[in-house]
Amino acid sequence: MIKKLRSNWLTIALTLVVLFSLVLSGIIWTDPFQYERPHRETTSTQSQQFTTQSMGDVYLPTTIVRTNNDGKQVLLYSQRANLVNNVKKNLRDWKMGRTSEVKTNNSDVYLSYLRNRHSLMLNYPDSVSSDVFNETFGQSIDTNRVKGINHIVIPLDGGREIYLLRDYHYSVYRVQISQGDFAKLPKSGRHVQPIPVDYKIIKGHAMMMYPDSFRLPKLAYQISNQRINNLSTNLLSTNQHTSVTSHDDGGKTIYTDGTNRHLVYDHATGTVDYENDIGHSNVVTTSQLYVHFYNTLVKTGMPLDNIRFDQAKDHHRTFIYRTYVEGFPIINTDGYGGAKLQATQSGIERYWLSLYTIQVPLPLSGETVKLPSTTTVINELHASSRFKDITDLRVGYLWKNSRPEDKVVKITPTYFVKYHNHWVDYTELLK
């Protein structure tokens, strides 16, 4: 027997391998997920790591105002539902057609459309291009006719048209609707708090006023701190073989790649100042900046979940992006939670960024702040000698400066005024 085994060991071994292979194959066929699950989880994790907000998400409108049949206006506010995103999903299924100009250069007519009875109005914090509108809502309106959009007015009286409003020159455009479900648009109700507002035209542009005092909650968030090494690599690395060097200069670290790009990191404030001379021949046109700056934000690696376009200035060559919470901007003197991107006509690109952003909301036991009416705030400011230098006013959340060791930040609702072209907590001007 032993001799037979020794002489046939190879045959026996091959037979055992075949039997083991058949058994293993049978197990895999009957329960394939047992073997595939680890691979799937790894793929999902990698996929989520590189998921970012779309361009349409970053350039979304930030507030929704509903005007009733009696002309009274309310801001639709919700802590539980993303109302603007719900409207966006609805409008992407609509079919928009012919665009025509209704009226320009008439502030009274313009104000009547801002207060259009029985309508829903989506508002941008600053004008966006019609290309951005088309990208966000999946449409193809005439971009040659409509140069900019501040408000989207959707009548709810059964008509088949919407209106696009641009504060500049008080321009009103009509867009024909051949298909659209108006019934799915948000209303006041459960989880939606109506805050009375009233649109007025002040100092040449539309401003949302709050005729009565109202309450907003205090909020707390966990601070996310991006690593400077990751940010510097994202901005300075290229497909070419360049080496990034760094050296300390007082409380700052300066990074350079040996070409035209350098980055300065301020340790005390957690802010970054980046500059790149791309040359005059590579200057991005003004109309392309919305896409160009969106791609820049993605390249930085900063979380974009709550980042929204907030303002364009310097002849629309500088864009400011801020963190928004429930339709209100978060404002900080050091630019925490946001970015300022500039591309000059001479070929210099500069980015001002913060390593600090907010990510995870934390409970605050229902603490609220009572804000006065806009008229009360204006009257208080009017008594100040600084009133003549105020050009705008808005409600937002104040993020006081954080220290590197801070893990949580409390943000408080307040009025902000634009004073010497900077947003300042209005109470600072009353001191």
XYZ file of C-alpha atoms in Angstrom, residues 94-100 133-134 138-143 145-146 160-162 164 173-180:
29
model
C -38.522 71.694 -16.664
C -38.338 72.644 -20.327
C -37.531 76.305 -20.832
C -37.791 77.918 -24.220
C -37.845 81.379 -25.779
C -36.303 84.243 -23.802
C -37.356 87.854 -24.341
C -27.935 79.328 -14.655
C -27.936 76.837 -17.543
C -29.859 71.961 -16.887
C -31.282 74.553 -19.308
C -30.191 76.355 -22.470
C -31.604 79.889 -22.268
C -30.207 82.565 -24.593
C -26.870 83.596 -23.040
C -29.564 88.079 -24.438
C -29.350 87.494 -20.674
C -46.211 79.083 -18.291
C -43.358 81.521 -17.782
C -40.726 82.626 -15.299
C -35.039 86.446 -14.668
C -36.405 88.902 -18.921
C -39.265 86.485 -19.603
C -38.604 82.777 -20.213
C -41.351 80.591 -21.693
C -42.027 77.248 -19.938
C -43.363 74.345 -22.001
C -43.086 71.770 -19.199
C -42.836 72.196 -15.425
